Amino acid sequence: MTTRAEILRQLGQQVEPWDILVIGGGATGLGAAVEAASRGYRTVLVERFDFAKGTSSRSTKLVHGGVRYLEQLNFTLVTDALRERGHMLRNAPHLVHDQQFVVPAYSLASLPYYGFGLKVYELLSGRLSFGHSEILSAKTTLEKLPGLIGDGLRGGILYHDGQFDDARYAIALLRTFQDLGGTAINYVEATGILQSNGKAVGIQARDHEDGSVFDLQTKVVVNACGVFAEDTVSMDRSEHEPLLAVSQGTHFVLPRSFLPGNTALMIPKTADGRVLFAIPWHGATIVGTTDEPVDRSSTEPRALNSEKDFLLDHITRYFGHRPGPEEIMSVWSGLRPLVKKGGVKTSQLSRDHTILVSPSGLVTVTGGKWTTYRRMGFDTINRACQVASLPKIPSRTLDLKIHGWSADPTSSASEWESVYGSDLPMLRALSNDDSELDILLHPRLPFRAREVVWSARHEMARTVEDVLARRTRALFLDARAAIEAAPVVASILAKELNRSEAWRTRDLADFLENAKGYIFEGNS
Ligand SMILES: Cc1cc2nc3c(=O)[nH]c(=O)nc-3n(C[C@H](O)[C@H](O)[C@H](O)COP(=O)(O)OP(=O)(O)OC[C@H]3O[C@@H](n4cnc5c(N)ncnc54)[C@H](O)[C@@H]3O)c2cc1C
């Protein structure tokens, strides 16, 4: 594996412009980079923090067509996303799996209504269907969802959708991009767009680790900066139409006892018309999400009181128990980049993606969903090729296996370890040489010391947060346990990256400060 220092040296020595330069290492940027590299274009990607640090590690973890867009009669969005869902399962079976959902029905009229809608959802997925939907009795509904309140329950509708680990999928895309010969670097920010004769021909970049500034030349720049895409457009030209509306979504993570079975709960319409999920994930239960318009984008968005109230009220309503602060193991929020449209509410704005080409040739891609990342990358690279007059090369991502692909990903793996797919034997071998690497980082978490070493050696982890938030999912699953595990992680990482004691102390302190924001301490 090439070290970060070697990647920076190669970037500095590059004389020929790159074919395609991607700014942003979330689902959209990584998807575009894989699309470009798999077609043979010389591609580089820069991410100013860590891969998937933004929205792409903060999703509801669904690989889905979006049942609620059916109600908006947006069949194209749903059908396209269902097709992508099918390809994600085929190309990354170690990261995506079929998940049963049940919609509880508290009125007799809602049974045929949602039963019909979910049958249409199943049929739209065609031969890439995950399974049949069916109407359940009240008794079977409660057997599937043992934690649910049974009063007034008339039955339920079972349907299938996909579930995944978003940040792990992003890391697998990074590895796929590297396997294809692409160059990616984290903690390097695009601070300016270089122009020649009014055309975007590169970026000015700043390395966050040592503060150095350098230029990267390219034939075309792709802006995949999520909710920050508008800032990048502004670097290119100071005056432009407002592009994005930003909406925040928050999740709570609760103990598995709230939803002890393997079936997820879907509430299609809460009292105020939202969709709410409770989903089993890595041994815990995720509940979310909300949809609150926000004025400013932040790298670490924090839950609003209104969101916490909404989640607490609805958990109490459906599970009959209001969780205390100690039962809420983690709270996290993400920001949706939605393409603006007049005075329309954020919850009504389209989840479809948009590609804009600036007069300079800067290609901006925004909107969309995790599930449609491949399609977004496909459309973006087609436009980028036109802008840069690159030779036409057909796409091959529809059937491209994602790094770690394995025919039988779960055969000998624990639920968590299956995310490593075909890399798992190599990961486990680390502790054959050093049995200390076999120890769990925390008794409440499934992660071992060897995962820290692996993420530094093979997955470009640079900080304690990279390891505990996105290489493992400790911070998202149990923030207090992640905080307790952090000193050990800092020591292993400092040794692995050959860092000083001062670095270890500072990086640990930074993590602890940020991690506090994931602990629920009641409403302020
Ligand atoms: C609460 C919530 C729940 C969701 N749930 C689902 C779901 O269940 N299923 C689904 O399919 N979709 C879901 N989505 C949508 C999905 O998560 C997003 O569409 C997707 O993650 C957006 O990815 P992105 O790459 O565009 O943005 P991001 O992941 O935010 O990536 C943009 C990246 O650009 C980087 N960047 C910004 N400026 C610069 C710069 N100047 N230089 C270098 N790098 C820069 C940022 O650091 C960031 O890492 C959800 C969204 C939200 C908010």
PDB file of N, CA, C and O in Angstrom, residues 330-360:
ATOM      1  N   SER A 330     -26.171   6.791  21.085  1.00  0.00           N
ATOM      2  CA  SER A 330     -25.501   7.758  20.224  1.00  0.00           C
ATOM      3  C   SER A 330     -26.574   8.601  19.518  1.00  0.00           C
ATOM      4  O   SER A 330     -27.685   8.122  19.292  1.00  0.00           O
ATOM      5  N   VAL A 331     -26.232   9.842  19.241  1.00  0.00           N
ATOM      6  CA  VAL A 331     -27.124  10.746  18.481  1.00  0.00           C
ATOM      7  C   VAL A 331     -26.291  11.348  17.371  1.00  0.00           C
ATOM      8  O   VAL A 331     -25.222  11.892  17.651  1.00  0.00           O
ATOM      9  N   TRP A 332     -26.744  11.253  16.150  1.00  0.00           N
ATOM     10  CA  TRP A 332     -25.986  11.880  15.064  1.00  0.00           C
ATOM     11  C   TRP A 332     -26.914  12.442  13.997  1.00  0.00           C
ATOM     12  O   TRP A 332     -28.035  11.988  13.810  1.00  0.00           O
ATOM     13  N   SER A 333     -26.403  13.479  13.350  1.00  0.00           N
ATOM     14  CA  SER A 333     -27.204  14.200  12.354  1.00  0.00           C
ATOM     15  C   SER A 333     -26.432  14.301  11.051  1.00  0.00           C
ATOM     16  O   SER A 333     -25.198  14.344  11.057  1.00  0.00           O
ATOM     17  N   GLY A 334     -27.172  14.376   9.969  1.00  0.00           N
ATOM     18  CA  GLY A 334     -26.554  14.555   8.649  1.00  0.00           C
ATOM     19  C   GLY A 334     -27.315  15.616   7.883  1.00  0.00           C
ATOM     20  O   GLY A 334     -28.462  15.941   8.207  1.00  0.00           O
ATOM     21  N   LEU A 335     -26.660  16.173   6.864  1.00  0.00           N
ATOM     22  CA  LEU A 335     -27.278  17.251   6.083  1.00  0.00           C
ATOM     23  C   LEU A 335     -27.524  16.797   4.651  1.00  0.00           C
ATOM     24  O   LEU A 335     -26.622  16.254   4.005  1.00  0.00           O
ATOM     25  N   ARG A 336     -28.753  17.041   4.176  1.00  0.00           N
ATOM     26  CA  ARG A 336     -29.097  16.664   2.800  1.00  0.00           C
ATOM     27  C   ARG A 336     -28.832  17.841   1.867  1.00  0.00           C
ATOM     28  O   ARG A 336     -29.365  18.929   2.099  1.00  0.00           O
ATOM     29  N   PRO A 337     -28.063  17.611   0.796  1.00  0.00           N
ATOM     30  CA  PRO A 337     -27.937  18.657  -0.213  1.00  0.00           C
ATOM     31  C   PRO A 337     -29.102  18.533  -1.193  1.00  0.00           C
ATOM     32  O   PRO A 337     -29.151  17.609  -1.984  1.00  0.00           O
ATOM     33  N   LEU A 338     -30.082  19.433  -1.111  1.00  0.00           N
ATOM     34  CA  LEU A 338     -31.257  19.338  -1.983  1.00  0.00           C
ATOM     35  C   LEU A 338     -31.247  20.502  -2.974  1.00  0.00           C
ATOM     36  O   LEU A 338     -30.930  21.631  -2.603  1.00  0.00           O
ATOM     37  N   VAL A 339     -31.586  20.184  -4.196  1.00  0.00           N
ATOM     38  CA  VAL A 339     -31.529  21.219  -5.230  1.00  0.00           C
ATOM     39  C   VAL A 339     -32.727  22.153  -5.070  1.00  0.00           C
ATOM     40  O   VAL A 339     -33.876  21.703  -5.015  1.00  0.00           O
ATOM     41  N   LYS A 340     -32.441  23.459  -4.964  1.00  0.00           N
ATOM     42  CA  LYS A 340     -33.474  24.465  -4.641  1.00  0.00           C
ATOM     43  C   LYS A 340     -34.555  24.607  -5.709  1.00  0.00           C
ATOM     44  O   LYS A 340     -34.263  24.476  -6.892  1.00  0.00           O
ATOM     45  N   LYS A 341     -35.771  24.903  -5.229  1.00  0.00           N
ATOM     46  CA  LYS A 341     -36.866  25.116  -6.180  1.00  0.00           C
ATOM     47  C   LYS A 341     -37.857  26.066  -5.521  1.00  0.00           C
ATOM     48  O   LYS A 341     -38.598  25.650  -4.616  1.00  0.00           O
ATOM     49  N   GLY A 342     -37.844  27.333  -5.878  1.00  0.00           N
ATOM     50  CA  GLY A 342     -38.795  28.320  -5.352  1.00  0.00           C
ATOM     51  C   GLY A 342     -38.947  28.229  -3.854  1.00  0.00           C
ATOM     52  O   GLY A 342     -38.001  28.060  -3.117  1.00  0.00           O
ATOM     53  N   GLY A 343     -40.190  28.321  -3.362  1.00  0.00           N
ATOM     54  CA  GLY A 343     -40.425  28.300  -1.919  1.00  0.00           C
ATOM     55  C   GLY A 343     -40.847  26.930  -1.415  1.00  0.00           C
ATOM     56  O   GLY A 343     -41.472  26.817  -0.371  1.00  0.00           O
ATOM     57  N   VAL A 344     -40.510  25.862  -2.163  1.00  0.00           N
ATOM     58  CA  VAL A 344     -40.973  24.519  -1.798  1.00  0.00           C
ATOM     59  C   VAL A 344     -40.289  24.051  -0.509  1.00  0.00           C
ATOM     60  O   VAL A 344     -39.101  24.263  -0.304  1.00  0.00           O
ATOM     61  N   LYS A 345     -41.053  23.385   0.411  1.00  0.00           N
ATOM     62  CA  LYS A 345     -40.507  22.869   1.675  1.00  0.00           C
ATOM     63  C   LYS A 345     -39.418  21.829   1.401  1.00  0.00           C
ATOM     64  O   LYS A 345     -39.542  21.061   0.438  1.00  0.00           O
ATOM     65  N   THR A 346     -38.399  21.729   2.295  1.00  0.00           N
ATOM     66  CA  THR A 346     -37.305  20.774   2.026  1.00  0.00           C
ATOM     67  C   THR A 346     -37.823  19.345   1.923  1.00  0.00           C
ATOM     68  O   THR A 346     -37.325  18.556   1.131  1.00  0.00           O
ATOM     69  N   SER A 347     -38.858  18.988   2.744  1.00  0.00           N
ATOM     70  CA  SER A 347     -39.357  17.614   2.700  1.00  0.00           C
ATOM     71  C   SER A 347     -40.007  17.295   1.349  1.00  0.00           C
ATOM     72  O   SER A 347     -40.157  16.130   0.988  1.00  0.00           O
ATOM     73  N   GLN A 348     -40.415  18.341   0.607  1.00  0.00           N
ATOM     74  CA  GLN A 348     -41.053  18.127  -0.697  1.00  0.00           C
ATOM     75  C   GLN A 348     -40.060  18.222  -1.861  1.00  0.00           C
ATOM     76  O   GLN A 348     -40.399  17.918  -2.994  1.00  0.00           O
ATOM     77  N   LEU A 349     -38.800  18.684  -1.572  1.00  0.00           N
ATOM     78  CA  LEU A 349     -37.847  18.844  -2.671  1.00  0.00           C
ATOM     79  C   LEU A 349     -37.398  17.485  -3.200  1.00  0.00           C
ATOM     80  O   LEU A 349     -37.273  16.523  -2.440  1.00  0.00           O
ATOM     81  N   SER A 350     -37.112  17.438  -4.493  1.00  0.00           N
ATOM     82  CA  SER A 350     -36.767  16.172  -5.131  1.00  0.00           C
ATOM     83  C   SER A 350     -35.453  15.621  -4.590  1.00  0.00           C
ATOM     84  O   SER A 350     -34.520  16.361  -4.309  1.00  0.00           O
ATOM     85  N   ARG A 351     -35.375  14.287  -4.451  1.00  0.00           N
ATOM     86  CA  ARG A 351     -34.129  13.611  -4.046  1.00  0.00           C
ATOM     87  C   ARG A 351     -33.353  13.191  -5.300  1.00  0.00           C
ATOM     88  O   ARG A 351     -32.377  12.461  -5.218  1.00  0.00           O
ATOM     89  N   ASP A 352     -33.782  13.643  -6.464  1.00  0.00           N
ATOM     90  CA  ASP A 352     -33.078  13.334  -7.694  1.00  0.00           C
ATOM     91  C   ASP A 352     -31.788  14.143  -7.753  1.00  0.00           C
ATOM     92  O   ASP A 352     -31.676  15.155  -7.083  1.00  0.00           O
ATOM     93  N   HIS A 353     -30.837  13.730  -8.569  1.00  0.00           N
ATOM     94  CA  HIS A 353     -29.591  14.489  -8.646  1.00  0.00           C
ATOM     95  C   HIS A 353     -29.602  15.479  -9.805  1.00  0.00           C
ATOM     96  O   HIS A 353     -30.397  15.357 -10.748  1.00  0.00           O
ATOM     97  N   THR A 354     -28.717  16.464  -9.711  1.00  0.00           N
ATOM     98  CA  THR A 354     -28.612  17.497 -10.731  1.00  0.00           C
ATOM     99  C   THR A 354     -27.146  17.677 -11.089  1.00  0.00           C
ATOM    100  O   THR A 354     -26.287  17.640 -10.207  1.00  0.00           O
ATOM    101  N   ILE A 355     -26.873  17.867 -12.376  1.00  0.00           N
ATOM    102  CA  ILE A 355     -25.496  18.147 -12.814  1.00  0.00           C
ATOM    103  C   ILE A 355     -25.508  19.502 -13.515  1.00  0.00           C
ATOM    104  O   ILE A 355     -26.323  19.744 -14.405  1.00  0.00           O
ATOM    105  N   LEU A 356     -24.622  20.386 -13.065  1.00  0.00           N
ATOM    106  CA  LEU A 356     -24.542  21.724 -13.655  1.00  0.00           C
ATOM    107  C   LEU A 356     -23.142  21.938 -14.199  1.00  0.00           C
ATOM    108  O   LEU A 356     -22.167  21.563 -13.536  1.00  0.00           O
ATOM    109  N   VAL A 357     -23.042  22.526 -15.383  1.00  0.00           N
ATOM    110  CA  VAL A 357     -21.725  22.848 -15.920  1.00  0.00           C
ATOM    111  C   VAL A 357     -21.599  24.364 -15.944  1.00  0.00           C
ATOM    112  O   VAL A 357     -22.385  25.056 -16.596  1.00  0.00           O
ATOM    113  N   SER A 358     -20.621  24.898 -15.209  1.00  0.00           N
ATOM    114  CA  SER A 358     -20.386  26.342 -15.156  1.00  0.00           C
ATOM    115  C   SER A 358     -19.754  26.798 -16.464  1.00  0.00           C
ATOM    116  O   SER A 358     -19.184  25.966 -17.191  1.00  0.00           O
ATOM    117  N   PRO A 359     -19.798  28.112 -16.758  1.00  0.00           N
ATOM    118  CA  PRO A 359     -19.150  28.598 -17.989  1.00  0.00           C
ATOM    119  C   PRO A 359     -17.668  28.207 -18.061  1.00  0.00           C
ATOM    120  O   PRO A 359     -17.121  28.015 -19.143  1.00  0.00           O
ATOM    121  N   SER A 360     -17.023  28.023 -16.914  1.00  0.00           N
ATOM    122  CA  SER A 360     -15.597  27.628 -16.905  1.00  0.00           C
ATOM    123  C   SER A 360     -15.411  26.147 -17.218  1.00  0.00           C
ATOM    124  O   SER A 360     -14.285  25.675 -17.356  1.00  0.00           O
TER     125      SER A 360
END
